Amino acid sequence: MATNRTFTMIKPDAVGNGHIGAILNDIIQGGFKIIAMKYTSLSDEIAGQFYTVHKERPFYGELVSFMSSGPIVAAILEKENAVEDFRKLIGATDPSKAEAGTIRNKYAKSIDANAIHGSDSDENAEIEGSFFFSAFERF
Ligand code: GTP
Ligand code: MG
């Protein structure tokens, strides 16, 4: 059964390029409600834990150092069919292949600095949301 929540991070490139406000606006205009949110930064160790599913991939080291290179915005979002609809809103992993109007199409420059993360399943949405937020930080 599809849950109605997903997890996102606005990545260091998009934060550094001043796109936090525009991206949050796209998310809200897309019909998502913010359940939890924080502005923080990831150590190498925390970024490595978060992306542990990609440990064997050749780009894991680059991914971890990029994700710990500057502050990020983490959030839990709510909407019917949240995981799938949010992946549509953000667009393809490679921004050159992301559909016009998607967040990655508008704000990302490369496959490694691709502006935003979105959970890929209900199960991972729950795991990732709980990695960042306690029950007391969800509204
Ligand atoms: P996330 O929402 O961030 O999880 O992206 P995704 O689900 O669209 O892609 P995936 O989970 O397969 O990869 C996770 C992240 O690794 C991507 O968002 C990219 O930032 C990075 N990544 C994926 N493929 C490559 C690659 O070929 N090279 C590099 N440098 N990074 C990659
Ligand atoms: Mg992914």
PDB file of C-alpha atoms and ligand atoms in Angstrom:
ATOM      1  CA  MET A   1       0.000   0.000   0.000  1.00  0.00           C
ATOM      2  CA  ALA A   2       1.348   3.432  -0.938  1.00  0.00           C
ATOM      3  CA  THR A   3       1.989   5.719   2.016  1.00  0.00           C
ATOM      4  CA  ASN A   4       1.413   9.437   1.681  1.00  0.00           C
ATOM      5  CA  ARG A   5       4.883  10.563   2.749  1.00  0.00           C
ATOM      6  CA  THR A   6       8.288  11.001   1.161  1.00  0.00           C
ATOM      7  CA  PHE A   7      11.650  12.402   2.235  1.00  0.00           C
ATOM      8  CA  THR A   8      13.715  15.035   0.424  1.00  0.00           C
ATOM      9  CA  MET A   9      16.984  16.933   0.695  1.00  0.00           C
ATOM     10  CA  ILE A  10      17.829  20.127  -1.161  1.00  0.00           C
ATOM     11  CA  LYS A  11      21.459  19.315  -1.967  1.00  0.00           C
ATOM     12  CA  PRO A  12      24.540  21.547  -1.375  1.00  0.00           C
ATOM     13  CA  ASP A  13      24.689  22.810  -5.000  1.00  0.00           C
ATOM     14  CA  ALA A  14      21.111  24.128  -4.951  1.00  0.00           C
ATOM     15  CA  VAL A  15      21.538  25.625  -1.454  1.00  0.00           C
ATOM     16  CA  GLY A  16      24.815  27.292  -2.509  1.00  0.00           C
ATOM     17  CA  ASN A  17      23.261  28.669  -5.698  1.00  0.00           C
ATOM     18  CA  GLY A  18      20.442  30.335  -3.754  1.00  0.00           C
ATOM     19  CA  HIS A  19      17.599  28.039  -4.863  1.00  0.00           C
ATOM     20  CA  ILE A  20      16.129  27.037  -1.471  1.00  0.00           C
ATOM     21  CA  GLY A  21      13.179  29.420  -1.733  1.00  0.00           C
ATOM     22  CA  ALA A  22      12.343  28.612  -5.359  1.00  0.00           C
ATOM     23  CA  ILE A  23      12.539  24.855  -4.750  1.00  0.00           C
ATOM     24  CA  LEU A  24      10.367  24.996  -1.617  1.00  0.00           C
ATOM     25  CA  ASN A  25       7.870  27.037  -3.629  1.00  0.00           C
ATOM     26  CA  ASP A  26       7.804  24.375  -6.383  1.00  0.00           C
ATOM     27  CA  ILE A  27       7.301  21.668  -3.747  1.00  0.00           C
ATOM     28  CA  ILE A  28       4.393  23.510  -2.103  1.00  0.00           C
ATOM     29  CA  GLN A  29       2.836  24.483  -5.451  1.00  0.00           C
ATOM     30  CA  GLY A  30       3.154  20.801  -6.396  1.00  0.00           C
ATOM     31  CA  GLY A  31       0.692  19.985  -3.624  1.00  0.00           C
ATOM     32  CA  PHE A  32       3.105  18.711  -0.963  1.00  0.00           C
ATOM     33  CA  LYS A  33       2.703  19.663   2.686  1.00  0.00           C
ATOM     34  CA  ILE A  34       5.830  20.058   4.840  1.00  0.00           C
ATOM     35  CA  ILE A  35       5.633  17.728   7.859  1.00  0.00           C
ATOM     36  CA  ALA A  36       9.211  18.277   9.112  1.00  0.00           C
ATOM     37  CA  MET A  37      12.111  20.437   7.944  1.00  0.00           C
ATOM     38  CA  LYS A  38      15.662  21.371   8.950  1.00  0.00           C
ATOM     39  CA  TYR A  39      18.643  23.311   7.597  1.00  0.00           C
ATOM     40  CA  THR A  40      21.788  21.432   8.504  1.00  0.00           C
ATOM     41  CA  SER A  41      24.960  19.938   7.101  1.00  0.00           C
ATOM     42  CA  LEU A  42      26.166  16.351   6.847  1.00  0.00           C
ATOM     43  CA  SER A  43      29.557  15.111   7.988  1.00  0.00           C
ATOM     44  CA  ASP A  44      31.301  12.623   5.673  1.00  0.00           C
ATOM     45  CA  GLU A  45      30.303   9.908   8.122  1.00  0.00           C
ATOM     46  CA  ILE A  46      26.594  10.824   8.183  1.00  0.00           C
ATOM     47  CA  ALA A  47      26.459  11.260   4.378  1.00  0.00           C
ATOM     48  CA  GLY A  48      28.139   7.857   4.029  1.00  0.00           C
ATOM     49  CA  GLN A  49      25.533   6.257   6.278  1.00  0.00           C
ATOM     50  CA  PHE A  50      22.653   7.921   4.445  1.00  0.00           C
ATOM     51  CA  TYR A  51      23.882   6.677   1.036  1.00  0.00           C
ATOM     52  CA  THR A  52      25.069   3.288   2.303  1.00  0.00           C
ATOM     53  CA  VAL A  53      22.862   1.541  -0.331  1.00  0.00           C
ATOM     54  CA  HIS A  54      25.241   2.967  -2.967  1.00  0.00           C
ATOM     55  CA  LYS A  55      28.419   1.815  -1.173  1.00  0.00           C
ATOM     56  CA  GLU A  56      29.453  -0.501  -4.017  1.00  0.00           C
ATOM     57  CA  ARG A  57      28.776   2.036  -6.795  1.00  0.00           C
ATOM     58  CA  PRO A  58      31.848   3.654  -8.443  1.00  0.00           C
ATOM     59  CA  PHE A  59      30.612   7.175  -7.602  1.00  0.00           C
ATOM     60  CA  TYR A  60      30.025   6.515  -3.866  1.00  0.00           C
ATOM     61  CA  GLY A  61      33.117   8.480  -2.712  1.00  0.00           C
ATOM     62  CA  GLU A  62      32.228  11.466  -4.906  1.00  0.00           C
ATOM     63  CA  LEU A  63      28.599  11.330  -3.784  1.00  0.00           C
ATOM     64  CA  VAL A  64      29.535  11.318  -0.088  1.00  0.00           C
ATOM     65  CA  SER A  65      32.042  14.169  -0.401  1.00  0.00           C
ATOM     66  CA  PHE A  66      29.591  16.225  -2.465  1.00  0.00           C
ATOM     67  CA  MET A  67      26.751  15.719   0.030  1.00  0.00           C
ATOM     68  CA  SER A  68      29.000  16.862   2.895  1.00  0.00           C
ATOM     69  CA  SER A  69      30.407  19.853   0.973  1.00  0.00           C
ATOM     70  CA  GLY A  70      27.883  22.389   2.291  1.00  0.00           C
ATOM     71  CA  PRO A  71      24.546  22.815   4.047  1.00  0.00           C
ATOM     72  CA  ILE A  72      21.398  21.003   2.954  1.00  0.00           C
ATOM     73  CA  VAL A  73      17.676  21.294   3.700  1.00  0.00           C
ATOM     74  CA  ALA A  74      16.038  18.018   4.787  1.00  0.00           C
ATOM     75  CA  ALA A  75      12.261  17.587   4.868  1.00  0.00           C
ATOM     76  CA  ILE A  76       9.447  15.076   5.182  1.00  0.00           C
ATOM     77  CA  LEU A  77       6.622  15.793   2.733  1.00  0.00           C
ATOM     78  CA  GLU A  78       3.022  14.625   2.610  1.00  0.00           C
ATOM     79  CA  LYS A  79       0.740  14.156  -0.384  1.00  0.00           C
ATOM     80  CA  GLU A  80      -1.340  11.332  -1.794  1.00  0.00           C
ATOM     81  CA  ASN A  81       1.023   9.029  -3.752  1.00  0.00           C
ATOM     82  CA  ALA A  82       3.928  11.087  -2.378  1.00  0.00           C
ATOM     83  CA  VAL A  83       6.943   8.987  -3.431  1.00  0.00           C
ATOM     84  CA  GLU A  84       5.972   8.606  -7.080  1.00  0.00           C
ATOM     85  CA  ASP A  85       4.577  12.119  -7.497  1.00  0.00           C
ATOM     86  CA  PHE A  86       7.678  13.669  -5.937  1.00  0.00           C
ATOM     87  CA  ARG A  87       9.995  11.719  -8.285  1.00  0.00           C
ATOM     88  CA  LYS A  88       7.957  13.203 -11.151  1.00  0.00           C
ATOM     89  CA  LEU A  89       8.300  16.709  -9.711  1.00  0.00           C
ATOM     90  CA  ILE A  90      12.105  16.424  -9.397  1.00  0.00           C
ATOM     91  CA  GLY A  91      12.771  14.715 -12.765  1.00  0.00           C
ATOM     92  CA  ALA A  92      15.466  12.287 -13.942  1.00  0.00           C
ATOM     93  CA  THR A  93      18.711  11.745 -11.977  1.00  0.00           C
ATOM     94  CA  ASP A  94      20.686  13.225 -14.899  1.00  0.00           C
ATOM     95  CA  PRO A  95      19.394  16.814 -15.259  1.00  0.00           C
ATOM     96  CA  SER A  96      20.135  16.827 -19.008  1.00  0.00           C
ATOM     97  CA  LYS A  97      17.457  14.103 -19.258  1.00  0.00           C
ATOM     98  CA  ALA A  98      15.015  15.695 -16.799  1.00  0.00           C
ATOM     99  CA  GLU A  99      11.736  16.889 -18.306  1.00  0.00           C
ATOM    100  CA  ALA A 100      11.199  20.641 -18.759  1.00  0.00           C
ATOM    101  CA  GLY A 101       9.735  22.261 -15.662  1.00  0.00           C
ATOM    102  CA  THR A 102      11.077  19.649 -13.218  1.00  0.00           C
ATOM    103  CA  ILE A 103      13.231  20.796 -10.307  1.00  0.00           C
ATOM    104  CA  ARG A 104      16.369  19.102 -11.663  1.00  0.00           C
ATOM    105  CA  ASN A 105      15.740  20.540 -15.132  1.00  0.00           C
ATOM    106  CA  LYS A 106      15.518  24.031 -13.668  1.00  0.00           C
ATOM    107  CA  TYR A 107      18.138  24.001 -10.911  1.00  0.00           C
ATOM    108  CA  ALA A 108      20.633  21.137 -11.428  1.00  0.00           C
ATOM    109  CA  LYS A 109      23.838  21.301 -13.441  1.00  0.00           C
ATOM    110  CA  SER A 110      25.177  17.719 -13.508  1.00  0.00           C
ATOM    111  CA  ILE A 111      24.390  14.136 -12.483  1.00  0.00           C
ATOM    112  CA  ASP A 112      26.442  14.450  -9.295  1.00  0.00           C
ATOM    113  CA  ALA A 113      25.296  17.985  -8.364  1.00  0.00           C
ATOM    114  CA  ASN A 114      21.629  17.356  -9.120  1.00  0.00           C
ATOM    115  CA  ALA A 115      19.940  19.784  -6.717  1.00  0.00           C
ATOM    116  CA  ILE A 116      17.574  17.485  -4.845  1.00  0.00           C
ATOM    117  CA  HIS A 117      16.984  14.019  -3.433  1.00  0.00           C
ATOM    118  CA  GLY A 118      13.690  12.150  -3.399  1.00  0.00           C
ATOM    119  CA  SER A 119      13.044   8.758  -1.761  1.00  0.00           C
ATOM    120  CA  ASP A 120      12.623   5.894  -4.227  1.00  0.00           C
ATOM    121  CA  SER A 121      10.124   3.774  -2.233  1.00  0.00           C
ATOM    122  CA  ASP A 122       7.708   3.998   0.686  1.00  0.00           C
ATOM    123  CA  GLU A 123      10.048   1.858   2.757  1.00  0.00           C
ATOM    124  CA  ASN A 124      13.051   4.110   2.089  1.00  0.00           C
ATOM    125  CA  ALA A 125      10.942   7.240   2.690  1.00  0.00           C
ATOM    126  CA  GLU A 126      10.242   5.981   6.210  1.00  0.00           C
ATOM    127  CA  ILE A 127      13.869   4.963   6.843  1.00  0.00           C
ATOM    128  CA  GLU A 128      15.264   8.254   5.519  1.00  0.00           C
ATOM    129  CA  GLY A 129      12.728  10.439   7.348  1.00  0.00           C
ATOM    130  CA  SER A 130      13.534   8.674  10.604  1.00  0.00           C
ATOM    131  CA  PHE A 131      17.279   9.082   9.961  1.00  0.00           C
ATOM    132  CA  PHE A 132      16.814  12.875  10.197  1.00  0.00           C
ATOM    133  CA  PHE A 133      13.742  13.508  12.357  1.00  0.00           C
ATOM    134  CA  SER A 134      12.370  12.323  15.687  1.00  0.00           C
ATOM    135  CA  ALA A 135       8.617  11.963  16.326  1.00  0.00           C
ATOM    136  CA  PHE A 136       8.733  15.328  18.158  1.00  0.00           C
ATOM    137  CA  GLU A 137       9.937  17.145  15.022  1.00  0.00           C
ATOM    138  CA  ARG A 138       7.023  16.122  12.783  1.00  0.00           C
ATOM    139  CA  PHE A 139       3.954  18.323  12.524  1.00  0.00           C
TER     140      PHE A 139
HETATM  141  P1  GTP B   1      18.588  10.573  -5.185  1.00  0.00           P
HETATM  142  O1  GTP B   1      17.199  11.161  -5.142  1.00  0.00           O
HETATM  143  O2  GTP B   1      19.649  11.562  -4.748  1.00  0.00           O
HETATM  144  O3  GTP B   1      18.671   9.261  -4.474  1.00  0.00           O
HETATM  145  O4  GTP B   1      18.862  10.339  -6.732  1.00  0.00           O
HETATM  146  P2  GTP B   1      18.250   9.221  -7.677  1.00  0.00           P
HETATM  147  O5  GTP B   1      17.384   8.294  -6.896  1.00  0.00           O
HETATM  148  O6  GTP B   1      17.639   9.926  -8.839  1.00  0.00           O
HETATM  149  O7  GTP B   1      19.545   8.469  -8.155  1.00  0.00           O
HETATM  150  P3  GTP B   1      20.334   7.260  -7.425  1.00  0.00           P
HETATM  151  O8  GTP B   1      19.680   6.921  -6.126  1.00  0.00           O
HETATM  152  O9  GTP B   1      20.547   6.193  -8.432  1.00  0.00           O
HETATM  153  O10 GTP B   1      21.741   7.930  -7.139  1.00  0.00           O
HETATM  154  C1  GTP B   1      21.935   8.711  -5.958  1.00  0.00           C
HETATM  155  C2  GTP B   1      22.747   9.924  -6.305  1.00  0.00           C
HETATM  156  O11 GTP B   1      24.028   9.514  -6.705  1.00  0.00           O
HETATM  157  C3  GTP B   1      22.224  10.739  -7.483  1.00  0.00           C
HETATM  158  O12 GTP B   1      21.256  11.676  -7.145  1.00  0.00           O
HETATM  159  C4  GTP B   1      23.472  11.427  -7.953  1.00  0.00           C
HETATM  160  O13 GTP B   1      23.721  12.603  -7.183  1.00  0.00           O
HETATM  161  C5  GTP B   1      24.543  10.414  -7.673  1.00  0.00           C
HETATM  162  N1  GTP B   1      24.874   9.698  -8.892  1.00  0.00           N
HETATM  163  C6  GTP B   1      24.107   8.795  -9.565  1.00  0.00           C
HETATM  164  N2  GTP B   1      24.740   8.346 -10.661  1.00  0.00           N
HETATM  165  C7  GTP B   1      25.942   8.996 -10.670  1.00  0.00           C
HETATM  166  C8  GTP B   1      27.067   8.947 -11.535  1.00  0.00           C
HETATM  167  O14 GTP B   1      27.091   8.234 -12.536  1.00  0.00           O
HETATM  168  N3  GTP B   1      28.129   9.741 -11.186  1.00  0.00           N
HETATM  169  C9  GTP B   1      28.124  10.543 -10.078  1.00  0.00           C
HETATM  170  N4  GTP B   1      29.194  11.286  -9.786  1.00  0.00           N
HETATM  171  N5  GTP B   1      27.084  10.598  -9.242  1.00  0.00           N
HETATM  172  C10 GTP B   1      26.013   9.849  -9.529  1.00  0.00           C
HETATM  173 MG    MG B   2      17.954   7.396  -5.089  1.00  0.00          MG
END
